[in-house]
Structure formats: structure tokens, C-alpha cells
Amino acid sequence: MNVLFVTSECYPLVKTGGLADVTGALPLALAALAVDARVLLPAYPGVREQLASSKNGATIADLFGGEATLVDGTTATGLKVTLIDAPHLYDRTGGGIYAGPNGHDWPDNHLRFAALSWVAAEIAGGRLGKWRPDVVHVHDWHAALTAAYIQFDTHKKRLRATRAATLLTIHNLAFQGLFPESTLAELRLPDEALEQGGIAYWGKLSFLKAGVRWCDAVSTVSPTYAREIVTPEHGMGFDSALKDRAEPIVGIANGIDLAVWNPATDSNIVATYSKPTSAAKAPNKVALQAELGLEPDANAPLFCVVSRLTEQKGLDLLLAALPHLLARGAQLAVLGTGDRKLEKGFRRAAKKHPGRVAAVIDYNEAMSHRMQAGADAIIVPSRFEPCGLTQLYGLRYGTLPVVAKVGGLADTVDDGLTGFQFEPVDQDQLTAAIDTACDAFATPVVWQRMMRAAMKQDVGWGSAAREYRALYERLLQARR
Ligand code: ADP
């Protein structure tokens, strides 16, 4: 079975969040199940150079305003990728993959990601090279317009005869790909696309809605989030569109890459370990405290955060709960970037409490491993969380998660057994959970028992990959 992953990011080539971790690891887990998975993504600067091997493939004379070449290659880990080399869309200096140096989204993002989707539809139609997918698996809004290009394909007859099954996975419903309706013509879609429950969305058009509307199935990254997003409270304006689908939204919790996140072999950390004990982790705690200028205090529970600093992640609640955390003799280490106000808040807290609070306002992959290895616990107080990955890394590293009981956090952490959950998501309940964690830390037999349970939990991709393969098979069956 051939599956084309369509995504805007993919670890280790380019990553801003959990989406990249999933699209970098799941295809490899599927390959172990005899699925030939290939990842299609833009050739941002520096991406091709990371491939172990690559060769030019098909060319496209006019991909939304310029020439493009497809590059087929393989990463050092064996991931098969196809890059879209389109300098007019992706070759930008300064800024990141979504926004320019001023922090504002690139003004042509609608074209940059329409192009990604358009190429996916062309590959699905067999018009770009020999390899053809049985299933096109699109991820988030950047890739969701693929479903519209397949739906309104100008070569429709040919395509319909051989059309691949399509699956949209929503990694975060907050990102909907909203643009003015007036961009429709630039996207090379007919007016029809806006009609009859098409991609119109409260006076705008939404890329994500194309996937919800026209993909054969829609999934999301945990069972609880799948239930939450069909409610008005968590549906972010999409609940009706999601509920209107004939089949319920499928929820499959993410796994993690057990090779990349393995405390027994991790080359980013000072001392590798496999024993589920604080003693085994201790050299990493000492090193992290030294690196961050925290007091070298083995008895202080060290909480960490590795996160985008945004409203979603609930870290304003942690700032509010900080005096209590410190009163319990604990330390806090934060690694993250995002909203200026939160960045400032954590910087200020670090200045006010030297030796007890450290804030690294940066994106640093290697340091995120050192945080997981060195801290005793990781705090994830998200207001909503489709799946969340840092709590899974925490489980794997024996760094007990303190999490809000929402979405994938509710599904992956077992309160009192492998971590600590709280609800509702407010300052008081977070404070209470931190208290419970401090109490447990002060009772070594309890903490060690929880560490054992956490590190024993199966957080790999195995079972999720099997669920995805079964879902692909169901979709193909339905086509026959
Ligand atoms: P989201 O995708 O909403 O950002 P997830 O928990 O699903 O949240 O995934 C976040 C990923 O990004 C994890 O791999 C996490 O370790 C990583 N990450 C987030 N912030 C940073 C940072 N400042 N430095 C390094 N890694 C980070």
C-alpha cells in the first residue's frame, strides 16, 4: 500500500512543533508494517542539504507564479521524502517557515500552501512521476486544500477512475488556514468551492474546511480530542461541519520516536540511563541546574516546561501559581518561545528568583532533551491539547507529567500512577496538582513507584501505526 503524507513540516528536516514529530516518525512506523509511505513537503532553505541522498524528478512550469522541481530523496533515518523546490514560494531568508522576520505571516502563505496541496493532488492523479499513492494522508490546514484540488480537478474523469482515498488528520483545530474569500481565484478554484457547505467560513475561506468537507475520513490525534471538537465549547466554529460528516471523527493518540527519545542512548544528555530511579537521573539534574544557573539542590523538586508560549498552553496559570511552587522549595526551568507577554513574564520571574527559576527563551532541540533528562517533573497546563508530546517524552524519561485533564493529556497520563492530572484548568487546580507532586516527591517510595510505571508505559508508535493502517485499509475497501 502506498501512502503520501502531505505536510508543512517533518522532523528532522524542519520543525516548529508536534506536527513535525508525527510526520517524521509515523511513516517509519508504517514502513515496518509494509506500508510504502512518502512525505511531501516544501524545500525550505537548508532542507535538501540534510538528505542523505536526493535526485531531481518532475518539473512544473508554473506552480503559482514560478517554476518548480520535485526532489526525491531519503533521510539518514530512511524516511522517503519528496521536496517541492519552488524558490519563488519557499526560498526566504530571515523569519521562519510561516512568518517573516517581522513576526507576521508571509503575505503569500495562501499560495505557498495551496502549492503544496496542488502538487499532492497532481501526484495522486498520476501526473507527476511513476509512484502513485493509494491513500493521500493530509496533515493540518497547510495540506488540506489537497481535497479541494482533487474534488475540482480539471482532469476529473481520469482522476476519478483512479482516485486515491483521502484522510485529513487535524493536529490542532485552532489553526484553520483562514484567508479572504477574494483569494479564491488566485487559488485556482472555481466559485463552486465556496458554495454548498464548501470552504466558506464566516465570511472567509478556510483551507482546513476543504479537508473536513471532501476528505474520505477525518482523524485527530487523541480519542478525547476527537470527542471534544464536535462540541460547541471546543469546536472553534467547526463543530457542526465535523458533526455533519457521515462517519465520526477518528481519534488515534500519537506515539513518539523511541530511537530519538531514548534516555539509554540519548547523545544530547550528560549521563544516559535506563533505570527508573531518581539516582539514575541525578547526574543530568546536576548538569541541568549548573547549565541554567539553578542552585545545585538535589532535594528540590525540579519542574520543567518545554513549550510554545501561547494562550493554548496555559502558562499564564503557571506564572500565577509560581509563588506557591517556590514556597514548596521547588525549582522551575522553562524552555520556550512565543507570545511576548509570556516570554517577558518568565524572564522577569527568573530575574526575581535567581537560582530558583530559569527561563531560556529560545527554540533548542538539544536542550529540550536535557530538560527532559534533568528535571523531575514536566508541567503541561494546556487549556486544550489535541495530543501533546512533551508529556510522552516525560513518561519515557521518568519525568513525571503534571497535566491538565484535557484532550490527549487526559488519554496518556494516569493520575496518581504515572503523573498528576487536574481539572478544571485554572490556577487553583494547577496549584493543587503541583502540591500533590511535591508531596509525592518528598516520599521517595511513592515517586520511584510512579517513575517505574511511567517509564514502563508503551509510548511508541506501534499500536497507533497499526490503527492508521487499519483505517487506510477501511478507506480503500470503501472505494472498491
Ligand atoms: P505543539 O505541537 O502544540 O507545539 P506538542 O507537545 O505536540 O505541542 O509538540 C511540541 C514539540 O515541540 C515537542 O517535540 C517539544 O519538545 C518541541 N518544543 C516546543 N518548544 C520547544 C523549544 N522551545 N525548544 C525545543 N523544542 C521545543
Short mmCIF file of C-alpha atoms and ligand atoms in Angstrom, two decimals:
data_model
loop_
_atom_site.label_atom_id
_atom_site.label_comp_id
_atom_site.label_asym_id
_atom_site.label_seq_id
_atom_site.Cartn_x
_atom_site.Cartn_y
_atom_site.Cartn_z
CA MET A 1 0.00 0.00 0.00
CA ASN A 2 1.38 3.42 -1.00
CA VAL A 3 0.63 6.39 1.25
CA LEU A 4 1.53 10.01 0.55
CA PHE A 5 1.93 12.17 3.64
CA VAL A 6 1.37 15.85 2.83
CA THR A 7 2.71 18.25 5.45
CA SER A 8 4.35 21.62 6.01
CA GLU A 9 6.93 20.25 8.45
CA CYS A 10 8.72 16.99 9.18
CA TYR A 11 11.35 16.09 11.79
CA PRO A 12 14.37 16.15 11.47
CA LEU A 13 14.23 18.32 8.34
CA VAL A 14 12.11 21.21 9.59
CA LYS A 15 10.17 21.51 12.83
CA THR A 16 8.21 24.11 14.76
CA GLY A 17 6.06 21.75 16.84
CA GLY A 18 4.50 18.34 17.34
CA LEU A 19 3.26 18.08 13.74
CA ALA A 20 6.86 17.58 12.59
CA ASP A 21 7.48 14.86 15.17
CA VAL A 22 4.43 12.95 13.91
CA THR A 23 5.15 13.25 10.19
CA GLY A 24 8.79 12.32 10.80
CA ALA A 25 8.06 9.22 12.88
CA LEU A 26 4.74 7.73 11.76
CA PRO A 27 5.89 6.97 8.17
CA LEU A 28 8.82 4.98 9.58
CA ALA A 29 6.49 3.05 11.90
CA LEU A 30 4.21 2.36 8.92
CA ALA A 31 7.16 1.19 6.84
CA ALA A 32 7.67 -1.52 9.47
CA LEU A 33 4.11 -2.63 8.65
CA ALA A 34 4.87 -2.89 4.92
CA VAL A 35 3.29 0.46 4.06
CA ASP A 36 5.29 2.45 1.49
CA ALA A 37 4.93 5.92 2.98
CA ARG A 38 6.45 9.00 1.33
CA VAL A 39 6.38 12.53 2.76
CA LEU A 40 5.71 15.54 0.51
CA LEU A 41 6.86 18.91 1.87
CA PRO A 42 8.28 22.24 0.69
CA ALA A 43 12.02 22.57 0.08
CA TYR A 44 12.60 25.38 2.57
CA PRO A 45 16.19 26.66 2.70
CA GLY A 46 18.60 24.04 4.01
CA VAL A 47 16.19 21.12 3.82
CA ARG A 48 17.60 19.37 0.74
CA GLU A 49 21.11 19.61 2.19
CA GLN A 50 20.03 17.40 5.11
CA LEU A 51 19.06 14.48 2.89
CA ALA A 52 21.38 11.50 2.70
CA SER A 53 20.59 11.17 -1.00
CA SER A 54 18.42 13.06 -3.48
CA LYS A 55 17.74 13.43 -7.18
CA ASN A 56 15.64 15.78 -9.25
CA GLY A 57 12.33 14.47 -10.55
CA ALA A 58 9.41 16.03 -12.42
CA THR A 59 9.23 19.75 -13.14
CA ILE A 60 6.21 22.04 -13.07
CA ALA A 61 6.35 25.04 -15.40
CA ASP A 62 4.03 27.28 -13.40
CA LEU A 63 3.43 26.45 -9.76
CA PHE A 64 1.50 29.51 -8.61
CA GLY A 65 3.82 32.01 -10.26
CA GLY A 66 7.12 30.26 -10.91
CA GLU A 67 8.86 27.10 -11.92
CA ALA A 68 9.15 24.15 -9.52
CA THR A 69 11.13 20.92 -9.43
CA LEU A 70 10.32 17.88 -7.36
CA VAL A 71 13.25 16.37 -5.49
CA ASP A 72 13.01 12.74 -4.38
CA GLY A 73 15.26 11.76 -1.53
CA THR A 74 15.86 9.84 1.66
CA THR A 75 16.93 10.99 5.12
CA ALA A 76 19.69 9.31 7.10
CA THR A 77 16.97 7.52 9.08
CA GLY A 78 15.44 6.07 5.92
CA LEU A 79 12.46 8.39 5.61
CA LYS A 80 11.40 8.79 1.97
CA VAL A 81 10.60 12.38 1.04
CA THR A 82 9.62 14.42 -1.97
CA LEU A 83 10.52 18.10 -1.71
CA ILE A 84 8.90 20.84 -3.75
CA ASP A 85 11.76 23.07 -4.84
CA ALA A 86 9.98 26.30 -5.75
CA PRO A 87 12.27 29.23 -4.88
CA HIS A 88 9.60 31.86 -5.53
CA LEU A 89 7.48 30.31 -2.74
CA TYR A 90 9.85 28.79 -0.21
CA ASP A 91 13.33 30.23 -0.58
CA ARG A 92 13.12 33.01 2.02
CA THR A 93 15.83 34.37 4.26
CA GLY A 94 15.09 35.57 7.77
CA GLY A 95 12.00 34.62 9.72
CA GLY A 96 10.65 31.09 9.79
CA ILE A 97 8.61 28.76 7.64
CA TYR A 98 5.31 30.50 8.37
CA ALA A 99 6.29 34.09 9.23
CA GLY A 100 8.82 36.69 8.09
CA PRO A 101 11.45 38.43 10.21
CA ASN A 102 8.81 40.91 11.50
CA GLY A 103 6.83 38.03 13.02
CA HIS A 104 3.92 38.46 10.60
CA ASP A 105 2.79 35.56 8.41
CA TRP A 106 4.31 35.61 4.93
CA PRO A 107 1.77 37.57 2.84
CA ASP A 108 1.56 34.81 0.21
CA ASN A 109 1.00 31.92 2.64
CA HIS A 110 -2.22 31.06 0.83
CA LEU A 111 -0.21 30.42 -2.34
CA ARG A 112 2.71 28.72 -0.57
CA PHE A 113 0.43 26.10 0.93
CA ALA A 114 -2.04 25.92 -1.94
CA ALA A 115 1.01 24.91 -3.99
CA LEU A 116 1.81 22.10 -1.55
CA SER A 117 -1.77 20.82 -1.84
CA TRP A 118 -1.88 21.24 -5.61
CA VAL A 119 1.27 19.15 -6.08
CA ALA A 120 -0.21 16.48 -3.80
CA ALA A 121 -3.33 16.29 -5.96
CA GLU A 122 -1.20 16.05 -9.10
CA ILE A 123 0.82 13.18 -7.62
CA ALA A 124 -2.44 11.49 -6.61
CA GLY A 125 -3.65 11.88 -10.18
CA GLY A 126 -0.52 10.19 -11.50
CA ARG A 127 0.66 13.23 -13.39
CA LEU A 128 3.99 13.74 -11.65
CA GLY A 129 6.20 10.70 -11.81
CA LYS A 130 5.54 6.98 -11.63
CA TRP A 131 4.91 6.47 -7.91
CA ARG A 132 1.22 6.79 -7.07
CA PRO A 133 -0.42 6.75 -3.67
CA ASP A 134 -3.38 4.56 -2.75
CA VAL A 135 -4.03 6.91 0.16
CA VAL A 136 -3.27 10.62 0.43
CA HIS A 137 -2.88 11.49 4.11
CA VAL A 138 -3.02 15.26 4.57
CA HIS A 139 -1.99 16.98 7.80
CA ASP A 140 -3.48 20.22 9.11
CA TRP A 141 -4.63 23.22 7.11
CA HIS A 142 -1.43 23.61 5.08
CA ALA A 143 -2.20 20.39 3.24
CA ALA A 144 -5.98 20.25 3.48
CA LEU A 145 -6.67 22.05 0.20
CA THR A 146 -5.47 18.84 -1.49
CA ALA A 147 -9.05 17.61 -1.06
CA ALA A 148 -10.40 20.62 -2.97
CA TYR A 149 -7.95 20.16 -5.85
CA ILE A 150 -8.96 16.52 -6.11
CA GLN A 151 -12.66 17.44 -5.88
CA PHE A 152 -12.47 20.13 -8.59
CA ASP A 153 -9.75 18.59 -10.68
CA THR A 154 -9.74 19.77 -14.26
CA HIS A 155 -8.72 16.31 -15.41
CA LYS A 156 -11.51 14.94 -13.30
CA LYS A 157 -12.63 11.98 -15.38
CA ARG A 158 -9.21 10.40 -15.41
CA LEU A 159 -8.68 11.17 -11.78
CA ARG A 160 -12.00 9.78 -10.67
CA ALA A 161 -11.26 6.43 -12.24
CA THR A 162 -8.08 6.01 -10.24
CA ARG A 163 -8.54 8.40 -7.39
CA ALA A 164 -6.71 7.71 -4.14
CA ALA A 165 -8.51 7.60 -0.79
CA THR A 166 -8.00 10.71 1.32
CA LEU A 167 -7.55 11.20 5.06
CA LEU A 168 -7.23 14.50 6.92
CA THR A 169 -5.56 14.47 10.32
CA ILE A 170 -6.25 17.53 12.44
CA HIS A 171 -3.30 18.17 14.74
CA ASN A 172 -4.73 21.41 16.09
CA LEU A 173 -8.16 22.82 15.27
CA ALA A 174 -7.02 26.30 16.31
CA PHE A 175 -5.10 26.61 13.05
CA GLN A 176 -7.68 26.80 10.29
CA GLY A 177 -5.91 28.46 7.35
CA LEU A 178 -8.26 31.45 7.02
CA PHE A 179 -7.89 33.84 4.08
CA PRO A 180 -10.13 36.42 2.35
CA GLU A 181 -12.72 34.93 0.02
CA SER A 182 -11.25 37.12 -2.71
CA THR A 183 -8.20 34.82 -2.88
CA LEU A 184 -10.31 32.00 -4.36
CA ALA A 185 -9.40 32.77 -7.97
CA GLU A 186 -5.69 33.00 -7.11
CA LEU A 187 -6.01 29.53 -5.61
CA ARG A 188 -7.28 28.35 -8.99
CA LEU A 189 -10.50 27.01 -7.54
CA PRO A 190 -13.97 27.54 -9.02
CA ASP A 191 -16.69 29.62 -7.30
CA GLU A 192 -18.43 26.33 -6.65
CA ALA A 193 -15.82 25.61 -3.98
CA LEU A 194 -17.41 28.26 -1.77
CA GLU A 195 -20.96 27.05 -2.28
CA GLN A 196 -22.97 24.35 -0.55
CA GLY A 197 -21.02 23.95 2.63
CA GLY A 198 -17.74 24.26 0.76
CA ILE A 199 -14.75 26.10 2.13
CA ALA A 200 -16.61 29.28 3.12
CA TYR A 201 -16.11 30.02 6.80
CA TRP A 202 -17.76 33.01 8.49
CA GLY A 203 -17.03 35.43 5.63
CA LYS A 204 -13.62 33.98 4.85
CA LEU A 205 -12.40 30.79 3.28
CA SER A 206 -10.72 28.07 5.29
CA PHE A 207 -8.17 25.61 3.91
CA LEU A 208 -8.88 23.24 6.79
CA LYS A 209 -12.54 23.14 5.89
CA ALA A 210 -11.70 21.73 2.46
CA GLY A 211 -10.27 18.68 4.20
CA VAL A 212 -13.22 18.38 6.57
CA ARG A 213 -15.62 18.71 3.64
CA TRP A 214 -14.04 16.48 1.00
CA CYS A 215 -11.63 14.01 2.57
CA ASP A 216 -12.96 10.46 2.86
CA ALA A 217 -12.18 10.45 6.57
CA VAL A 218 -11.08 12.87 9.25
CA SER A 219 -8.99 11.89 12.23
CA THR A 220 -7.37 13.68 15.10
CA VAL A 221 -4.55 12.88 17.45
CA SER A 222 -6.32 11.52 20.53
CA PRO A 223 -9.67 9.92 21.35
CA THR A 224 -10.62 12.62 23.89
CA TYR A 225 -9.85 15.47 21.46
CA ALA A 226 -11.97 13.65 18.84
CA ARG A 227 -14.91 13.84 21.25
CA GLU A 228 -14.16 17.42 22.32
CA ILE A 229 -14.01 19.03 18.87
CA VAL A 230 -17.57 18.10 17.94
CA THR A 231 -18.88 20.19 20.85
CA PRO A 232 -19.61 23.94 20.58
CA GLU A 233 -17.30 24.54 23.56
CA HIS A 234 -14.18 23.13 21.86
CA GLY A 235 -15.23 23.04 18.20
CA MET A 236 -13.85 26.51 17.36
CA GLY A 237 -16.64 27.09 14.86
CA PHE A 238 -16.03 23.71 13.19
CA ASP A 239 -18.20 21.53 15.42
CA SER A 240 -21.17 21.44 13.03
CA ALA A 241 -19.02 20.76 9.97
CA LEU A 242 -17.29 17.95 11.85
CA LYS A 243 -20.57 16.54 13.18
CA ASP A 244 -22.18 16.69 9.72
CA ARG A 245 -19.79 14.10 8.40
CA ALA A 246 -21.32 10.67 7.94
CA GLU A 247 -18.63 8.89 9.96
CA PRO A 248 -17.46 10.03 13.40
CA ILE A 249 -14.05 11.67 13.72
CA VAL A 250 -11.42 9.02 14.44
CA GLY A 251 -9.13 9.64 17.43
CA ILE A 252 -5.69 7.97 17.41
CA ALA A 253 -3.24 9.07 20.11
CA ASN A 254 0.25 9.94 18.87
CA GLY A 255 3.27 7.91 19.78
CA ILE A 256 6.86 9.11 19.98
CA ASP A 257 10.01 8.09 18.15
CA LEU A 258 11.63 5.69 20.61
CA ALA A 259 15.00 5.98 18.86
CA VAL A 260 15.15 9.78 19.04
CA TRP A 261 13.75 9.86 22.58
CA ASN A 262 15.66 7.19 24.43
CA PRO A 263 17.34 8.04 27.75
CA ALA A 264 19.53 4.94 27.40
CA THR A 265 21.20 6.19 24.21
CA ASP A 266 20.46 9.94 24.04
CA SER A 267 23.63 11.72 22.90
CA ASN A 268 22.24 15.11 23.97
CA ILE A 269 22.36 14.28 27.67
CA VAL A 270 25.22 14.12 30.16
CA ALA A 271 24.51 10.64 31.54
CA THR A 272 22.40 8.04 29.77
CA TYR A 273 20.18 5.91 31.97
CA SER A 274 17.65 3.14 31.80
CA LYS A 275 16.85 2.55 35.48
CA PRO A 276 13.62 4.19 36.65
CA THR A 277 15.17 5.91 39.65
CA SER A 278 15.98 9.47 40.67
CA ALA A 279 19.54 8.28 41.35
CA ALA A 280 19.93 7.23 37.69
CA LYS A 281 18.75 10.65 36.53
CA ALA A 282 20.78 12.56 39.16
CA PRO A 283 23.85 13.48 37.02
CA ASN A 284 21.51 15.03 34.47
CA LYS A 285 19.77 17.07 37.17
CA VAL A 286 23.12 18.32 38.50
CA ALA A 287 24.19 19.26 34.95
CA LEU A 288 20.91 20.99 34.13
CA GLN A 289 20.97 23.00 37.35
CA ALA A 290 24.54 24.07 36.57
CA GLU A 291 23.77 24.90 32.94
CA LEU A 292 20.78 27.05 33.88
CA GLY A 293 22.30 28.71 36.94
CA LEU A 294 19.91 26.97 39.34
CA GLU A 295 21.03 26.12 42.87
CA PRO A 296 22.65 22.68 42.98
CA ASP A 297 19.93 21.23 45.17
CA ALA A 298 19.13 17.53 44.75
CA ASN A 299 16.24 17.73 47.24
CA ALA A 300 14.36 20.50 45.45
CA PRO A 301 11.81 19.07 43.04
CA LEU A 302 12.80 20.48 39.64
CA PHE A 303 9.80 21.16 37.39
CA CYS A 304 10.34 21.97 33.72
CA VAL A 305 8.33 23.30 30.78
CA VAL A 306 9.20 22.78 27.10
CA SER A 307 6.58 24.55 25.08
CA ARG A 308 5.37 27.17 22.70
CA LEU A 309 4.46 30.09 24.96
CA THR A 310 0.88 30.72 23.88
CA GLU A 311 -2.58 31.13 25.36
CA GLN A 312 -3.35 27.48 24.48
CA LYS A 313 -0.58 26.16 26.68
CA GLY A 314 -1.97 27.79 29.87
CA LEU A 315 1.42 29.01 31.03
CA ASP A 316 -0.04 32.23 32.41
CA LEU A 317 -1.59 29.95 35.03
CA LEU A 318 1.86 28.64 35.88
CA LEU A 319 3.17 32.19 36.32
CA ALA A 320 0.28 32.80 38.69
CA ALA A 321 0.99 29.56 40.59
CA LEU A 322 4.74 30.23 40.76
CA PRO A 323 4.84 31.79 44.27
CA HIS A 324 3.29 28.60 45.62
CA LEU A 325 5.69 26.36 43.69
CA LEU A 326 8.62 28.32 45.14
CA ALA A 327 7.13 28.27 48.63
CA ARG A 328 7.25 24.48 48.42
CA GLY A 329 11.00 24.69 47.85
CA ALA A 330 10.73 23.64 44.20
CA GLN A 331 12.60 24.97 41.17
CA LEU A 332 11.31 25.79 37.69
CA ALA A 333 13.12 25.64 34.33
CA VAL A 334 11.31 26.93 31.24
CA LEU A 335 12.37 26.44 27.61
CA GLY A 336 10.09 28.14 25.11
CA THR A 337 9.31 30.96 22.73
CA GLY A 338 6.10 32.64 21.69
CA ASP A 339 3.92 35.44 23.00
CA ARG A 340 5.99 38.45 24.06
CA LYS A 341 3.98 38.85 27.27
CA LEU A 342 4.67 35.30 28.44
CA GLU A 343 8.33 35.50 27.40
CA LYS A 344 8.63 38.66 29.47
CA GLY A 345 6.76 37.09 32.39
CA PHE A 346 9.13 34.13 32.63
CA ARG A 347 12.21 36.31 32.09
CA ARG A 348 11.07 38.57 34.90
CA ALA A 349 10.38 35.59 37.19
CA ALA A 350 13.89 34.25 36.54
CA LYS A 351 15.37 37.64 37.40
CA LYS A 352 13.30 37.92 40.55
CA HIS A 353 14.16 34.40 41.75
CA PRO A 354 17.76 33.73 40.73
CA GLY A 355 18.83 30.18 41.42
CA ARG A 356 15.21 29.03 41.68
CA VAL A 357 13.69 29.91 38.31
CA ALA A 358 15.42 29.73 34.91
CA ALA A 359 13.91 30.88 31.62
CA VAL A 360 15.52 30.04 28.29
CA ILE A 361 13.61 31.99 25.67
CA ASP A 362 14.75 30.04 22.67
CA TYR A 363 13.93 27.06 20.47
CA ASN A 364 16.60 24.46 21.22
CA GLU A 365 16.06 20.81 20.34
CA ALA A 366 19.15 19.51 22.20
CA MET A 367 18.26 21.44 25.33
CA SER A 368 14.73 20.02 25.25
CA HIS A 369 16.32 16.58 25.72
CA ARG A 370 18.46 17.86 28.60
CA MET A 371 15.34 19.32 30.24
CA GLN A 372 13.52 16.01 30.00
CA ALA A 373 16.51 14.11 31.37
CA GLY A 374 17.39 16.55 34.16
CA ALA A 375 14.01 17.63 35.54
CA ASP A 376 11.94 15.61 37.98
CA ALA A 377 8.59 16.61 36.51
CA ILE A 378 7.19 18.40 33.47
CA ILE A 379 4.23 20.77 33.67
CA VAL A 380 1.69 20.92 30.80
CA PRO A 381 -1.25 23.11 31.91
CA SER A 382 -2.86 23.41 28.45
CA ARG A 383 -6.36 24.88 28.09
CA PHE A 384 -6.79 22.44 25.22
CA GLU A 385 -4.34 19.89 23.86
CA PRO A 386 -5.00 17.73 20.79
CA CYS A 387 -2.43 15.17 21.94
CA GLY A 388 0.69 16.77 23.38
CA LEU A 389 4.09 15.16 23.05
CA THR A 390 6.17 16.61 25.85
CA GLN A 391 4.25 14.60 28.47
CA LEU A 392 5.06 11.45 26.45
CA TYR A 393 8.75 12.35 26.40
CA GLY A 394 8.39 12.97 30.14
CA LEU A 395 6.98 9.47 30.70
CA ARG A 396 9.82 7.94 28.68
CA TYR A 397 12.44 9.88 30.66
CA GLY A 398 10.87 9.25 34.08
CA THR A 399 9.99 12.94 34.34
CA LEU A 400 6.52 12.79 35.78
CA PRO A 401 3.93 14.86 33.89
CA VAL A 402 1.70 17.34 35.74
CA VAL A 403 -1.04 17.92 33.18
CA ALA A 404 -4.42 19.48 32.60
CA LYS A 405 -7.08 16.81 32.11
CA VAL A 406 -7.92 17.74 28.52
CA GLY A 407 -7.51 16.15 25.09
CA GLY A 408 -4.56 13.82 24.67
CA LEU A 409 -3.20 14.74 28.10
CA ALA A 410 -6.27 13.07 29.60
CA ASP A 411 -5.66 9.95 27.48
CA THR A 412 -1.94 9.46 28.04
CA VAL A 413 -1.32 10.29 31.72
CA ASP A 414 -2.72 8.15 34.52
CA ASP A 415 -3.45 10.34 37.55
CA GLY A 416 -1.60 9.13 40.64
CA LEU A 417 0.03 6.29 38.73
CA THR A 418 2.24 7.81 36.01
CA GLY A 419 1.67 11.52 36.69
CA PHE A 420 -0.73 14.15 38.01
CA GLN A 421 -3.88 15.49 36.35
CA PHE A 422 -6.01 18.46 37.27
CA GLU A 423 -9.33 19.93 36.21
CA PRO A 424 -10.80 22.41 35.65
CA VAL A 425 -7.85 24.19 34.05
CA ASP A 426 -7.33 27.07 36.46
CA GLN A 427 -4.72 28.45 38.80
CA ASP A 428 -6.16 26.79 41.92
CA GLN A 429 -6.24 23.31 40.46
CA LEU A 430 -2.78 23.67 38.93
CA THR A 431 -1.50 24.82 42.32
CA ALA A 432 -3.13 21.80 43.96
CA ALA A 433 -1.54 19.45 41.42
CA ILE A 434 1.90 20.98 41.99
CA ASP A 435 1.30 20.47 45.71
CA THR A 436 0.42 16.81 45.20
CA ALA A 437 3.52 16.35 43.04
CA CYS A 438 5.72 17.97 45.72
CA ASP A 439 4.23 15.68 48.36
CA ALA A 440 4.91 12.63 46.19
CA PHE A 441 8.47 13.80 45.51
CA ALA A 442 9.03 14.12 49.26
CA THR A 443 8.08 10.44 49.65
CA PRO A 444 10.74 8.58 47.65
CA VAL A 445 8.95 5.21 47.61
CA VAL A 446 5.92 6.86 46.02
CA TRP A 447 7.99 8.83 43.50
CA GLN A 448 10.10 5.82 42.50
CA ARG A 449 6.96 3.70 42.07
CA MET A 450 5.47 6.34 39.79
CA MET A 451 8.71 6.66 37.82
CA ARG A 452 8.70 2.90 37.27
CA ALA A 453 5.11 2.97 35.98
CA ALA A 454 5.82 5.99 33.76
CA MET A 455 8.94 4.52 32.16
CA LYS A 456 7.14 1.21 31.59
CA GLN A 457 4.27 2.81 29.68
CA ASP A 458 4.28 1.98 25.97
CA VAL A 459 4.58 5.36 24.27
CA GLY A 460 5.94 4.14 20.92
CA TRP A 461 4.18 4.36 17.56
CA GLY A 462 3.44 0.61 17.24
CA SER A 463 -0.24 0.49 18.11
CA ALA A 464 -1.06 3.88 16.55
CA ALA A 465 0.62 2.83 13.29
CA ARG A 466 -1.49 -0.34 13.24
CA GLU A 467 -4.62 1.76 13.76
CA TYR A 468 -3.67 4.07 10.90
CA ARG A 469 -3.01 1.13 8.62
CA ALA A 470 -6.39 -0.39 9.50
CA LEU A 471 -8.03 2.97 8.78
CA TYR A 472 -6.28 3.22 5.38
CA GLU A 473 -7.48 -0.31 4.59
CA ARG A 474 -11.05 0.60 5.54
CA LEU A 475 -10.92 3.63 3.25
CA LEU A 476 -9.60 1.56 0.35
CA GLN A 477 -12.23 -1.09 0.93
CA ALA A 478 -14.94 1.56 0.77
CA ARG A 479 -13.61 2.69 -2.63
CA ARG A 480 -13.85 -0.75 -4.20
P1 ADP B 1 2.56 21.73 19.84
O1 ADP B 1 2.65 20.91 18.59
O2 ADP B 1 1.21 22.28 20.13
O3 ADP B 1 3.60 22.79 19.91
P2 ADP B 1 3.37 19.26 21.20
O4 ADP B 1 3.55 18.95 22.64
O5 ADP B 1 2.51 18.35 20.42
O6 ADP B 1 2.85 20.77 21.10
O7 ADP B 1 4.78 19.28 20.47
C1 ADP B 1 5.75 20.24 20.74
C2 ADP B 1 7.09 19.75 20.21
O8 ADP B 1 7.95 20.86 20.06
C3 ADP B 1 7.79 18.80 21.16
O9 ADP B 1 8.64 17.96 20.41
C4 ADP B 1 8.61 19.75 22.03
O10 ADP B 1 9.69 19.11 22.64
C5 ADP B 1 9.03 20.76 20.99
N1 ADP B 1 9.30 22.10 21.51
C6 ADP B 1 8.41 23.06 21.87
N2 ADP B 1 9.05 24.19 22.26
C7 ADP B 1 10.36 23.93 22.14
C8 ADP B 1 11.54 24.70 22.39
N3 ADP B 1 11.47 25.95 22.82
N4 ADP B 1 12.74 24.11 22.16
C9 ADP B 1 12.81 22.83 21.72
N5 ADP B 1 11.74 22.05 21.47
C10 ADP B 1 10.53 22.59 21.68
#
